[in-house]
PDB file of C-alpha atoms in Angstrom:
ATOM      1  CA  UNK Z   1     -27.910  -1.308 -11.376  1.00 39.00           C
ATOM      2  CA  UNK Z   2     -24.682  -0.528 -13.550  1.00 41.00           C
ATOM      3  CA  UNK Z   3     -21.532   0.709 -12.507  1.00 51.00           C
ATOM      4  CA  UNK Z   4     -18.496   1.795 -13.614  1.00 74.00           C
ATOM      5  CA  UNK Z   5     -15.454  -0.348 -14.345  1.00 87.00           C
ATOM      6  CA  UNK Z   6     -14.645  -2.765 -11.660  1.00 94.00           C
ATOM      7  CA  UNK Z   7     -11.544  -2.575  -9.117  1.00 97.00           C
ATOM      8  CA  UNK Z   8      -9.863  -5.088  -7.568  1.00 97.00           C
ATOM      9  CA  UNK Z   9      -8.190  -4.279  -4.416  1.00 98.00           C
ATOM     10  CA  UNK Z  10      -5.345  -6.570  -2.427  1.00 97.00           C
ATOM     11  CA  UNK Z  11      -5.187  -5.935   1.052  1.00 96.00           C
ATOM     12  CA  UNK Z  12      -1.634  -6.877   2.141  1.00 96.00           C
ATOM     13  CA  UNK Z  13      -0.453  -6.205   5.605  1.00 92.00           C
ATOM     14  CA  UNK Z  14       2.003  -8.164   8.456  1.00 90.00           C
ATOM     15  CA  UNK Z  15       0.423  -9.228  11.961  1.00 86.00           C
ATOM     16  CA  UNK Z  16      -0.812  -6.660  13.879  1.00 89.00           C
ATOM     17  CA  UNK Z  17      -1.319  -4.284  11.210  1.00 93.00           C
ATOM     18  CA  UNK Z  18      -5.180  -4.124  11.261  1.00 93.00           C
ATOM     19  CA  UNK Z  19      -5.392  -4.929   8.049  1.00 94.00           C
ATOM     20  CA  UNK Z  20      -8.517  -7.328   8.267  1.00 93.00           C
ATOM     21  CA  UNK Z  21     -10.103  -4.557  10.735  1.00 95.00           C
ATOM     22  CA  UNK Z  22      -9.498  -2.257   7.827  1.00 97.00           C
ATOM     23  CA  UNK Z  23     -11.232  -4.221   5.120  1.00 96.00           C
ATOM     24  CA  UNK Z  24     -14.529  -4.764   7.818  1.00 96.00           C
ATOM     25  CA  UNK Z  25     -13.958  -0.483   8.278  1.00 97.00           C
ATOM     26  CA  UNK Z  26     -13.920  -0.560   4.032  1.00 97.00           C
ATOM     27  CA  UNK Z  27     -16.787  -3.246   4.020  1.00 96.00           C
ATOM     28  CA  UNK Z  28     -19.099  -0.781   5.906  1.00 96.00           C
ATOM     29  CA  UNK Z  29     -18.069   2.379   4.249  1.00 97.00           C
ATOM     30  CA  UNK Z  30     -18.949   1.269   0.873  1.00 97.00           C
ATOM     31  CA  UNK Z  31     -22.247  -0.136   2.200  1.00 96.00           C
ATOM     32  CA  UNK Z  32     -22.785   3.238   3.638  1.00 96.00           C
ATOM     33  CA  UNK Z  33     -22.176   4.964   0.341  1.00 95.00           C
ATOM     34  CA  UNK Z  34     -24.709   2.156  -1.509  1.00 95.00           C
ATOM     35  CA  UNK Z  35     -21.800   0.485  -2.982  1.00 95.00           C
ATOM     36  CA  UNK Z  36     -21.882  -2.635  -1.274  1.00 95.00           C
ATOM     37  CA  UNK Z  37     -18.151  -4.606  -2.513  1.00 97.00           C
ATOM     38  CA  UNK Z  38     -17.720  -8.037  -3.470  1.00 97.00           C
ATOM     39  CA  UNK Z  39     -15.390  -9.640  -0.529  1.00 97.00           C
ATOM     40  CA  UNK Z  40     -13.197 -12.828  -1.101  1.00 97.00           C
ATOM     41  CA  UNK Z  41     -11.118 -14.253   1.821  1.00 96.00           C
ATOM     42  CA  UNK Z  42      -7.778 -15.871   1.118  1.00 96.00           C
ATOM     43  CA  UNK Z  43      -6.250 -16.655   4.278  1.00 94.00           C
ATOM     44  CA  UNK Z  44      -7.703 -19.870   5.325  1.00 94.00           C
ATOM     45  CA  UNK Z  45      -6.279 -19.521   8.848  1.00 91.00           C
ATOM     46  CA  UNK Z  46      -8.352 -17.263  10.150  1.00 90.00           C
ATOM     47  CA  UNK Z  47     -10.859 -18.125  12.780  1.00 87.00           C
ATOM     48  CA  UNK Z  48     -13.460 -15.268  12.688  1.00 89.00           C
ATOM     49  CA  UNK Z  49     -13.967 -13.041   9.754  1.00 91.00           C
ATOM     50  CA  UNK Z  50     -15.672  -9.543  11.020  1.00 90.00           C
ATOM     51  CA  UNK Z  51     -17.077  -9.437   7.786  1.00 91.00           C
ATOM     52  CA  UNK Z  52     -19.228 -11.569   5.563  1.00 92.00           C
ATOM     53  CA  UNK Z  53     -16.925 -12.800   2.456  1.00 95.00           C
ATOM     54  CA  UNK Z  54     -18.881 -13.339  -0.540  1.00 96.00           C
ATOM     55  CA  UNK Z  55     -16.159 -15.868  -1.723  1.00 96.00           C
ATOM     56  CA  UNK Z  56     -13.827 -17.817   1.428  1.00 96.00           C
ATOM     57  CA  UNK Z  57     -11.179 -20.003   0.750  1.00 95.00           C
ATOM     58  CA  UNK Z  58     -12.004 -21.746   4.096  1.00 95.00           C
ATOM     59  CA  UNK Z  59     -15.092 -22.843   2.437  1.00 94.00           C
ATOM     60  CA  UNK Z  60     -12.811 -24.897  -0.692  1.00 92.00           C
ATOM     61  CA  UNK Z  61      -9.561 -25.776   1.880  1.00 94.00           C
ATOM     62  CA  UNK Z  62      -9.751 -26.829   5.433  1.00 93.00           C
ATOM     63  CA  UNK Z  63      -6.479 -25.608   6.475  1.00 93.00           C
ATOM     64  CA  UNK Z  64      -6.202 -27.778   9.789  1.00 93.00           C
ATOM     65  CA  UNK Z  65      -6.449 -31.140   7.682  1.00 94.00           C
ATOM     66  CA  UNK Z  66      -4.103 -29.586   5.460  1.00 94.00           C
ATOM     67  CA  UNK Z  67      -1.526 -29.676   7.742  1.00 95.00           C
ATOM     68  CA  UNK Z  68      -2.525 -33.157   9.003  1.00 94.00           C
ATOM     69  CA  UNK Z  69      -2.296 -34.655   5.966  1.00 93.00           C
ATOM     70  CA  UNK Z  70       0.757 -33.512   4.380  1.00 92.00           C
ATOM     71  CA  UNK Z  71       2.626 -33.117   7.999  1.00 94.00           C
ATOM     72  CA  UNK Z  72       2.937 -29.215   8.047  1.00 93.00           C
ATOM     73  CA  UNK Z  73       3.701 -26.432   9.965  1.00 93.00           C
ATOM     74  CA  UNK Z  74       1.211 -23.699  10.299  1.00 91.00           C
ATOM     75  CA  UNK Z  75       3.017 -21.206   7.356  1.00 91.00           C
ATOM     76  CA  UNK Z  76       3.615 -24.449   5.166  1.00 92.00           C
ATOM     77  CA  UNK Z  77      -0.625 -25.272   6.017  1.00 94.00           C
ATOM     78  CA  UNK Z  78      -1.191 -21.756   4.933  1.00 94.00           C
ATOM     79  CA  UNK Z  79       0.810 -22.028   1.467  1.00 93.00           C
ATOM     80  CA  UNK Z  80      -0.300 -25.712   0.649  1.00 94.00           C
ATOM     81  CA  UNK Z  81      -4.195 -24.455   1.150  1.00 95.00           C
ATOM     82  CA  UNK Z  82      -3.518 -21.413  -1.234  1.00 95.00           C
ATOM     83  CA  UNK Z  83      -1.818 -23.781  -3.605  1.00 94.00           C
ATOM     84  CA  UNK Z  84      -4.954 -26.044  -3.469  1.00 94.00           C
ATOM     85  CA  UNK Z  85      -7.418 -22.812  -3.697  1.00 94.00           C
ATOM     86  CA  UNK Z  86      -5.506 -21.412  -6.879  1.00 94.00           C
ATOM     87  CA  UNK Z  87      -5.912 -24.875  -8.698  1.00 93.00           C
ATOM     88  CA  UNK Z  88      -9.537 -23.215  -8.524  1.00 92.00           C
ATOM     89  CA  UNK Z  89      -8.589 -19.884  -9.224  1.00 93.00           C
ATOM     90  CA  UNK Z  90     -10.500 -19.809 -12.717  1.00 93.00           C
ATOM     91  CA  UNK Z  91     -13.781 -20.305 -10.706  1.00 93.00           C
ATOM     92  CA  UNK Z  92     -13.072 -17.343  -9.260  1.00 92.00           C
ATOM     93  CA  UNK Z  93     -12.396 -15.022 -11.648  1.00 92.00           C
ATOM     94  CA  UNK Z  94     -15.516 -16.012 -13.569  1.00 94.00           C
ATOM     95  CA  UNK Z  95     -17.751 -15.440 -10.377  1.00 92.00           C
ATOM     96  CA  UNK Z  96     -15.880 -12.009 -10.596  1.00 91.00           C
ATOM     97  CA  UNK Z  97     -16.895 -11.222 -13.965  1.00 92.00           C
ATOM     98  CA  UNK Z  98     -20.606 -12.119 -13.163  1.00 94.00           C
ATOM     99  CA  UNK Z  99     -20.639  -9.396 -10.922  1.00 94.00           C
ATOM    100  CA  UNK Z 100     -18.688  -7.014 -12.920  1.00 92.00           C
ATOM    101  CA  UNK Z 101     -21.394  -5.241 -14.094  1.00 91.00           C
ATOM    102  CA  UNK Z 102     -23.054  -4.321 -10.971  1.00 93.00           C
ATOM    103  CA  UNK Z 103     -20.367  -4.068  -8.276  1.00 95.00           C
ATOM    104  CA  UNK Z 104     -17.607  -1.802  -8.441  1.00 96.00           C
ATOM    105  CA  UNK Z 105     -15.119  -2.735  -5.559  1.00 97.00           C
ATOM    106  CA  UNK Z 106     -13.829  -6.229  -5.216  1.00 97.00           C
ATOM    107  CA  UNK Z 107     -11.535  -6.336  -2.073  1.00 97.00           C
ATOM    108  CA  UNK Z 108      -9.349  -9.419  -1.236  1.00 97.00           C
ATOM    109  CA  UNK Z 109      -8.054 -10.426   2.260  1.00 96.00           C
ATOM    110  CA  UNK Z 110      -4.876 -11.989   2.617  1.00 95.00           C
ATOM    111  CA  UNK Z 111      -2.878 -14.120   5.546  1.00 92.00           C
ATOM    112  CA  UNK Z 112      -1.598 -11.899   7.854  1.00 85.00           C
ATOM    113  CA  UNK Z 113       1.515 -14.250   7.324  1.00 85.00           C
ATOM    114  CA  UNK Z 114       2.359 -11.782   4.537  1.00 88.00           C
ATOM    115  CA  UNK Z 115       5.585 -13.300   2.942  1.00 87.00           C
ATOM    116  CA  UNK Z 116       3.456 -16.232   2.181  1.00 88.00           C
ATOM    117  CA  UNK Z 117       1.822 -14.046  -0.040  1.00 91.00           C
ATOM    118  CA  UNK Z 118       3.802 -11.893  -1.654  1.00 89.00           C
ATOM    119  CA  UNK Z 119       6.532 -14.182  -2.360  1.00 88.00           C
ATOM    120  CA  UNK Z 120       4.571 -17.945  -3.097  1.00 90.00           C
ATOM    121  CA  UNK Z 121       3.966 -18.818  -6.479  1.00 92.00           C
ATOM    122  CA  UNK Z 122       0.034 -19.335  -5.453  1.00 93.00           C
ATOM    123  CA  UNK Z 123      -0.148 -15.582  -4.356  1.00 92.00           C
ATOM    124  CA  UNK Z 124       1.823 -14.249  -7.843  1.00 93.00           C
ATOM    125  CA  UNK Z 125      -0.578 -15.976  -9.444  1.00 94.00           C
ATOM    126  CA  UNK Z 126      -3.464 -14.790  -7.455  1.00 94.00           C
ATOM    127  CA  UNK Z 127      -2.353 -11.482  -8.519  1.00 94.00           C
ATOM    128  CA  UNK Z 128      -1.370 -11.647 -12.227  1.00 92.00           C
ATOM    129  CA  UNK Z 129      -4.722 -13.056 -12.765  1.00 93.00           C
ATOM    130  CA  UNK Z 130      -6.472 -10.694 -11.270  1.00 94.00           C
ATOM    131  CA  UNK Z 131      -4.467  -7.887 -12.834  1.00 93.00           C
ATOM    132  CA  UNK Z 132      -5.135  -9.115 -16.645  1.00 91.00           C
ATOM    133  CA  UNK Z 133      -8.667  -8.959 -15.810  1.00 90.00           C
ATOM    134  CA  UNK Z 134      -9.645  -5.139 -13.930  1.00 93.00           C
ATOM    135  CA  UNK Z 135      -7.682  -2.677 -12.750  1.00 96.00           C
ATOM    136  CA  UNK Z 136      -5.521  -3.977  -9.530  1.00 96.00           C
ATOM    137  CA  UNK Z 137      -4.383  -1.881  -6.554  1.00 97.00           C
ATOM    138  CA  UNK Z 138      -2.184  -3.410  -3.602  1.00 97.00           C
ATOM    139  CA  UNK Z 139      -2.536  -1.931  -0.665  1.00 97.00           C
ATOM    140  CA  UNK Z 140       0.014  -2.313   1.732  1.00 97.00           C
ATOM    141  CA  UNK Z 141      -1.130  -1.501   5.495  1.00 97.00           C
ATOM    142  CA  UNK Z 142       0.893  -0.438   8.239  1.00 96.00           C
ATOM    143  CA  UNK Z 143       0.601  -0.310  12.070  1.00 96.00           C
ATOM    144  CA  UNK Z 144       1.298   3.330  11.981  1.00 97.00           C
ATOM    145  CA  UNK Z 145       1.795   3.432  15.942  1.00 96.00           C
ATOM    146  CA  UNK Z 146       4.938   0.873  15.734  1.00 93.00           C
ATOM    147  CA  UNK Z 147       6.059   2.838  12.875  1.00 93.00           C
ATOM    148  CA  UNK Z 148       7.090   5.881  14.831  1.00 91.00           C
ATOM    149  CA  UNK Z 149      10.886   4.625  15.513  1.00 89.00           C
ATOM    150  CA  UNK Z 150      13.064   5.430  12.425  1.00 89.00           C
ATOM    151  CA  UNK Z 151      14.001   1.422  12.580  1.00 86.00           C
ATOM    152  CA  UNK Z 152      10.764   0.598  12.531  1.00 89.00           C
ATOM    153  CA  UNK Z 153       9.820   3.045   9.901  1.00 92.00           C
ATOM    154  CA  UNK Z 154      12.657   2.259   7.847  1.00 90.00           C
ATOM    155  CA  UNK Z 155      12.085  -1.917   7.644  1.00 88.00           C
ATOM    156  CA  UNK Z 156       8.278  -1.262   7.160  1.00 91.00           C
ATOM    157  CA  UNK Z 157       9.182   1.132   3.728  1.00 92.00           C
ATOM    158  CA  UNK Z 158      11.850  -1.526   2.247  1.00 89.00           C
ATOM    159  CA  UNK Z 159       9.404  -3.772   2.623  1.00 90.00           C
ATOM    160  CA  UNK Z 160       6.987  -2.096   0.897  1.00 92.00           C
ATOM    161  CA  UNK Z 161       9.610  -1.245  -1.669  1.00 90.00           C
ATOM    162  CA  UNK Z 162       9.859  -4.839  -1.965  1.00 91.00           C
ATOM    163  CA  UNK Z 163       6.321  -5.712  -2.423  1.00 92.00           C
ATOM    164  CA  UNK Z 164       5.790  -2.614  -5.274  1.00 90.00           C
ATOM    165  CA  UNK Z 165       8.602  -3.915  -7.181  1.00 87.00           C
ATOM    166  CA  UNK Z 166       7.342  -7.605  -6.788  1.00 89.00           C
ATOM    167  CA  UNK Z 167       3.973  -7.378  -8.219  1.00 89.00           C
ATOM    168  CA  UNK Z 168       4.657  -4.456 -10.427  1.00 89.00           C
ATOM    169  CA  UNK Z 169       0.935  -2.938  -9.530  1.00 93.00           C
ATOM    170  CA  UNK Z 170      -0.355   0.426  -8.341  1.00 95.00           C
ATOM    171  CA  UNK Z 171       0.589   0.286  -5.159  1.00 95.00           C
ATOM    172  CA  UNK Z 172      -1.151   2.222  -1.838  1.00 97.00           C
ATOM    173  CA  UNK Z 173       0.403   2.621   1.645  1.00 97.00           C
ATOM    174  CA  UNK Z 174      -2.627   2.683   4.125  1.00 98.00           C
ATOM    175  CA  UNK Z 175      -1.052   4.045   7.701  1.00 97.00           C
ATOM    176  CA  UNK Z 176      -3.298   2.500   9.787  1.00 98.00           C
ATOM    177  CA  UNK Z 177      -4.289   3.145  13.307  1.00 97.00           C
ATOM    178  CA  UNK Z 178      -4.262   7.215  13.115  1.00 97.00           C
ATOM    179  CA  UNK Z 179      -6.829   7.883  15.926  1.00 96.00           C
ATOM    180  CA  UNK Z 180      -3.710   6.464  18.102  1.00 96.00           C
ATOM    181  CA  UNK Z 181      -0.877   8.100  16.214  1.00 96.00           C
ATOM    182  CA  UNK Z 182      -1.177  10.400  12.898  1.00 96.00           C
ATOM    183  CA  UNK Z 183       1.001   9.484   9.703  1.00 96.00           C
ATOM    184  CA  UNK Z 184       2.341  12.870   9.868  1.00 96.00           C
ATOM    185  CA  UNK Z 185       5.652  11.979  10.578  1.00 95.00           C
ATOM    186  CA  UNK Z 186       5.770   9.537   8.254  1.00 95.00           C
ATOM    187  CA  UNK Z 187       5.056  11.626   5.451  1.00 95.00           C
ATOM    188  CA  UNK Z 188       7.540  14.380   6.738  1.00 95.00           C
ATOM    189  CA  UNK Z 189      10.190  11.777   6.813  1.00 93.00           C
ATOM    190  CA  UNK Z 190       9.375  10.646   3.110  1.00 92.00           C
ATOM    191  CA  UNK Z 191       9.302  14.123   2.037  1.00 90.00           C
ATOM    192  CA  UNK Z 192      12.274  15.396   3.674  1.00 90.00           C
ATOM    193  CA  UNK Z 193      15.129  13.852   3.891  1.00 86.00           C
ATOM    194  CA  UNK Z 194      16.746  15.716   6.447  1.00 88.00           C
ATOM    195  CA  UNK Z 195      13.977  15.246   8.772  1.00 90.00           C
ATOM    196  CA  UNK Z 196      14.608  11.681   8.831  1.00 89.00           C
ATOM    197  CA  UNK Z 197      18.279  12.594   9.572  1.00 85.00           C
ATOM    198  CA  UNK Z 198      17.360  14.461  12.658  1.00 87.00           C
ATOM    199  CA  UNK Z 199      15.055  11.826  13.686  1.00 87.00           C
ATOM    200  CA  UNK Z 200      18.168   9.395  13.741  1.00 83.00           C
ATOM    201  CA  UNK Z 201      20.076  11.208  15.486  1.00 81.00           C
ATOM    202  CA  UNK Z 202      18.130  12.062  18.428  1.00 81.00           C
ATOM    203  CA  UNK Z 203      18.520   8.233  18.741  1.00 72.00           C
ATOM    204  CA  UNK Z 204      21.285   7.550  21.650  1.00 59.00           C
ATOM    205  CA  UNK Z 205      22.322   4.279  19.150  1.00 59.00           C
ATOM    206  CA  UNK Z 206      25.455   6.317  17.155  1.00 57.00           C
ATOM    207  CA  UNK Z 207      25.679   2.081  15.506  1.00 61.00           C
ATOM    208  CA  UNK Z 208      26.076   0.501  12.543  1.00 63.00           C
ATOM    209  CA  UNK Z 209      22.272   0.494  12.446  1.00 69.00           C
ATOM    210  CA  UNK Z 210      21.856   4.310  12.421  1.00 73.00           C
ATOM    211  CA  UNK Z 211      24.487   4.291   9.169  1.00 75.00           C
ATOM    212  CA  UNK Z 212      22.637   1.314   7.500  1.00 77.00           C
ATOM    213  CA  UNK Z 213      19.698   3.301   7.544  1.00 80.00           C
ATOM    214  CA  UNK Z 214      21.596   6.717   6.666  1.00 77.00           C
ATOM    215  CA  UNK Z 215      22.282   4.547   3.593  1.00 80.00           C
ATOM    216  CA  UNK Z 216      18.740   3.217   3.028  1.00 81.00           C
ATOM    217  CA  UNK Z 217      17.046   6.308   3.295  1.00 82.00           C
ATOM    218  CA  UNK Z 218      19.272   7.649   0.811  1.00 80.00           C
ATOM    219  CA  UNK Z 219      18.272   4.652  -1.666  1.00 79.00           C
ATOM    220  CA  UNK Z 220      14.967   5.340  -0.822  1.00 85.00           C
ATOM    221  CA  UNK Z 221      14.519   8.925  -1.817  1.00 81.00           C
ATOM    222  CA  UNK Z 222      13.294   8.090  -5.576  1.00 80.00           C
ATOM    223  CA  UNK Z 223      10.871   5.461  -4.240  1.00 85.00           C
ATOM    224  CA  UNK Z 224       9.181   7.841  -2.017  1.00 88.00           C
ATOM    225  CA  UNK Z 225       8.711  10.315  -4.600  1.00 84.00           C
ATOM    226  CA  UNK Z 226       6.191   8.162  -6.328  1.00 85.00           C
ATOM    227  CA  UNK Z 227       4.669   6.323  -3.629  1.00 91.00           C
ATOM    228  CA  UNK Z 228       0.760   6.757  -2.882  1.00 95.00           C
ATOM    229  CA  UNK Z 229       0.211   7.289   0.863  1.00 96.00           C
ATOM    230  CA  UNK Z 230      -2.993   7.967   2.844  1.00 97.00           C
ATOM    231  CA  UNK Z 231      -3.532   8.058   6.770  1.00 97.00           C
ATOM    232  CA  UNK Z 232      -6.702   5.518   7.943  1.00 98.00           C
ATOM    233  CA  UNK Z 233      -8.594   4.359  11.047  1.00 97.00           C
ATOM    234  CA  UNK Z 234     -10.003   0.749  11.137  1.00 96.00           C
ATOM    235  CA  UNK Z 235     -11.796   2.081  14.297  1.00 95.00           C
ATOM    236  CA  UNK Z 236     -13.404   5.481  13.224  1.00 96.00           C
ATOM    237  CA  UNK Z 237     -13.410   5.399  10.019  1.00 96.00           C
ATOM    238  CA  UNK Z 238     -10.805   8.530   9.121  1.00 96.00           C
ATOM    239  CA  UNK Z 239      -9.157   8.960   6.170  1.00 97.00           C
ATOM    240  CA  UNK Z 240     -11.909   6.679   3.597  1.00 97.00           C
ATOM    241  CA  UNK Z 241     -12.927   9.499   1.210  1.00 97.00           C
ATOM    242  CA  UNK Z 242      -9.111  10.354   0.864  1.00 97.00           C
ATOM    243  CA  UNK Z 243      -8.543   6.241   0.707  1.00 98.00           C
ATOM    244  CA  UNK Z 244     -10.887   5.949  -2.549  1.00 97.00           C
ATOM    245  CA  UNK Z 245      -9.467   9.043  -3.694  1.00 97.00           C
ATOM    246  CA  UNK Z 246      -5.924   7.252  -3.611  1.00 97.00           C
ATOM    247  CA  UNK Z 247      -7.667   4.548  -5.450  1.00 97.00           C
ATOM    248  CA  UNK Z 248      -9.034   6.597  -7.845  1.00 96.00           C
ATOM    249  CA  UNK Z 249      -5.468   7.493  -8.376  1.00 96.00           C
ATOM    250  CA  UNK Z 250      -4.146   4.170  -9.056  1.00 96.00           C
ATOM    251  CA  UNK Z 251      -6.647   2.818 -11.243  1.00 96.00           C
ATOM    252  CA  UNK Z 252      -5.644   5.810 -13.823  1.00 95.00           C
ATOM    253  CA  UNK Z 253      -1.721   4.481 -13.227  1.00 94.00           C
ATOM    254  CA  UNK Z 254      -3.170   1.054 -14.331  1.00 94.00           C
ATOM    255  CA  UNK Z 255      -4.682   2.426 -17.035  1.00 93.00           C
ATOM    256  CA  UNK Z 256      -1.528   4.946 -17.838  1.00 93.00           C
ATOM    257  CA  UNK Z 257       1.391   2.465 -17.507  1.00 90.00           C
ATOM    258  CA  UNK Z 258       0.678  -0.954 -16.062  1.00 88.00           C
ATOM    259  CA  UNK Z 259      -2.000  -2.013 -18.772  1.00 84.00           C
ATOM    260  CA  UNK Z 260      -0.060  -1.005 -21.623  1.00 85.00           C
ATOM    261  CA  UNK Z 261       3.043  -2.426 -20.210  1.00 82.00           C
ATOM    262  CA  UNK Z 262       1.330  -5.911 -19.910  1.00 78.00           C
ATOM    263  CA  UNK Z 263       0.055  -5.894 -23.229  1.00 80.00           C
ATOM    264  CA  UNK Z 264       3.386  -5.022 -24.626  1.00 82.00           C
ATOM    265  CA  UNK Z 265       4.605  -8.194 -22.340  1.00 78.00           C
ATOM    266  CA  UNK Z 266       1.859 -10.380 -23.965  1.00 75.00           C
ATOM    267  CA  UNK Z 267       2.748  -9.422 -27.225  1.00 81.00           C
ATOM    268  CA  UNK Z 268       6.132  -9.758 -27.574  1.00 83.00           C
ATOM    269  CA  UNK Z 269       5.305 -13.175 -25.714  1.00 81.00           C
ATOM    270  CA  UNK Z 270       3.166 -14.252 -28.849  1.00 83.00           C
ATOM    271  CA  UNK Z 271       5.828 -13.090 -31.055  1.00 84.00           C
ATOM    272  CA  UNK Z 272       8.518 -14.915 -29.201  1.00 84.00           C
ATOM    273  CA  UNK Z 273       5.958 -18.400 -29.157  1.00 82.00           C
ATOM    274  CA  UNK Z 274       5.590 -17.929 -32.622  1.00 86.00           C
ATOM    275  CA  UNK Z 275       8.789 -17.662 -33.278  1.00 86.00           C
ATOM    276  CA  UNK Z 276      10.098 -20.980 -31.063  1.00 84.00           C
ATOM    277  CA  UNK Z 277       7.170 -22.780 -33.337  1.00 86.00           C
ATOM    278  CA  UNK Z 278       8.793 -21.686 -36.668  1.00 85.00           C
ATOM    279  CA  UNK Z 279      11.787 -22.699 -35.989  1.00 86.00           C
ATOM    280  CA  UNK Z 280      10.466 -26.084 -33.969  1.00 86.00           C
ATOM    281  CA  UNK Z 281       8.603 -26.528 -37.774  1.00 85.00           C
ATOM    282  CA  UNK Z 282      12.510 -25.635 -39.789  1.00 85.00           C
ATOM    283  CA  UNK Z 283      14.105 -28.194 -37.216  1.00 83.00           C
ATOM    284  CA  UNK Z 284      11.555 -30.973 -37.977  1.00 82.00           C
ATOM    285  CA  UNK Z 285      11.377 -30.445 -41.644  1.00 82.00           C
ATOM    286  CA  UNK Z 286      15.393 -30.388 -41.925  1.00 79.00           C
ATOM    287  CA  UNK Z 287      14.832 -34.169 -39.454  1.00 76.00           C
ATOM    288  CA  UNK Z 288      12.491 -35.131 -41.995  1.00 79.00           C
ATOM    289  CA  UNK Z 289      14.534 -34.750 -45.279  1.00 74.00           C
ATOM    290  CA  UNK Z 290      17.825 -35.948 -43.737  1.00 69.00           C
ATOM    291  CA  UNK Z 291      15.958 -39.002 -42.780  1.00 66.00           C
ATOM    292  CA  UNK Z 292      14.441 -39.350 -46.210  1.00 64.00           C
ATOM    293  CA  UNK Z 293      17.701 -39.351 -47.935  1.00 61.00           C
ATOM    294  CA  UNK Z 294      19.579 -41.490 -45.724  1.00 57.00           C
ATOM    295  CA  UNK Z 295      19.882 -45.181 -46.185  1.00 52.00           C
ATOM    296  CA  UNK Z 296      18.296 -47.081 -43.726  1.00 47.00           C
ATOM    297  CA  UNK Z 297      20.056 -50.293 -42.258  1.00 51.00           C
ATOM    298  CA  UNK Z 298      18.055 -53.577 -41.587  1.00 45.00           C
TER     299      UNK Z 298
END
């Protein structure tokens, strides 16, 4: 069976969030629609999986003797073990492109510890590599239920800001958990900023935490008015037709802008290499006939 050009998709999401409940409501959705995905786990301190993962970092890393044997807390075992996995990372990628040509989703689960992710070494790695190789959407999930406070709301989207701006990839905000509370608000609050306004000021707090994010919602304004959002259940399923759709959407921003943005990057990366070499070659040949015309002392 062949299939169109592969995704990758990086499911990023704090604690709480759902966000491995999400990728076993994903898992089963794809199955559904005879497009069974190609799963890799990368958060070797999980206990249970709800999923079978094709490819599980658990299986390379065993993060409890991690931590034994280089004396670690549990966030330090977590980064160590994805250290130690991305020493294998080219493995991966090749077992990738084996099944490139008859899988079209490949979805990747990360530690629910999610600044040891986004902001390690290992997990900008993880990323870039994947990204050079098929189109690469990060999805960010949120706990759309503790999202409904305009505090809440407000730390969840800078840190989403955060993470777009990181990895420089089509990004996705998956609100989570609608058969509890819609995503309606949120998108009202996105889309108009005086809604927002309102909302903070039906808050008794009159602080300096109502004017910091009077301030931040103001900064925020352009961010919002390119950021991909769509409203999901983990537990019944809503929202995955419009969550492909979204993906859809991304894949033709790789394609548009982030592709030919890294191949400018590579490029003038060559050009700067060959560049360093050249004059590297001047420097040595200038070493070579000063030495040749000096007089050496015995």
């Amino acid at each position: 069976m062949s299939t169109s050009e592969p995704v990758n998709i990086i499911m990023i999401g704090m604690a709480g969030s759902g966000k491995t409940t999400l990728m076993q409501r994903i898992n089963a959705y794809l199955h559904e629609q005879n497009k069974a995905p190609y799963v890799v786990n990368l958060d070797p301190a999980v206990s249970k999986l709800p999923f079978q993962a094709n490819i599980d970092i658990r299986d390379t890393v065993d993060y409890k003797q991690v931590m034994s044997e280089y004396n670690l807390g549990p966030n330090g075992g977590i980064l160590t073990s994805l250290n130690l996995f991305t020493t294998k990372l080219d493995q991966v990628v090749s077992l990738v492109e084996k099944r490139a040509s008859t899988t079209k989703y490949f979805l990747y689960d990360t530690p629910g510890q999610i600044e040891i992710f986004t902001w390690s070494a290992s997990g900008a790695i993880i990323t870039n590599t994947l990204a050079a190789t098929y189109p690469t959407v990060v999805v960010y999930v949120v706990d759309t239920p503790r999202t409904a406070s305009p505090a809440t709301f407000m730390s969840n989207m800078m840190y989403a800001c955060s993470i777009l701006y990181k990895t420089q990839l089509p990004f996705l905000v998956a609100f989570n958990k609608t058969d509890v509370v819609g995503h309606e608000f949120a998108v009202e609050w996105m889309e108009d900023f005086e809604a927002f306004q309102r909302a903070l000021r039906q808050q008794e707090d009159e602080s300096f935490m109502n004017s910091l994010m009077h301030s931040m919602s103001l900064v925020l304004d352009e961010f919002y008015s390119h950021l991909r959002v769509v409203g999901v259940s983990a537990m019944t399923g809503q929202g995955m037709e419009a969550f492909f759709g979204k993906v859809d959407e991304a894949v033709k921003e790789y394609h548009d802008e982030f592709r030919p943005a890294m191949e400018r990057q590579m490029e003038k990366k060559r050009e700067q290499e060959k560049k360093d070499k050249e004059q590297q070659l001047q420097r040595l040949m200038h070493d070579l006939a000063v030495t040749e015309g000096k007089e050496v002392d015995l």
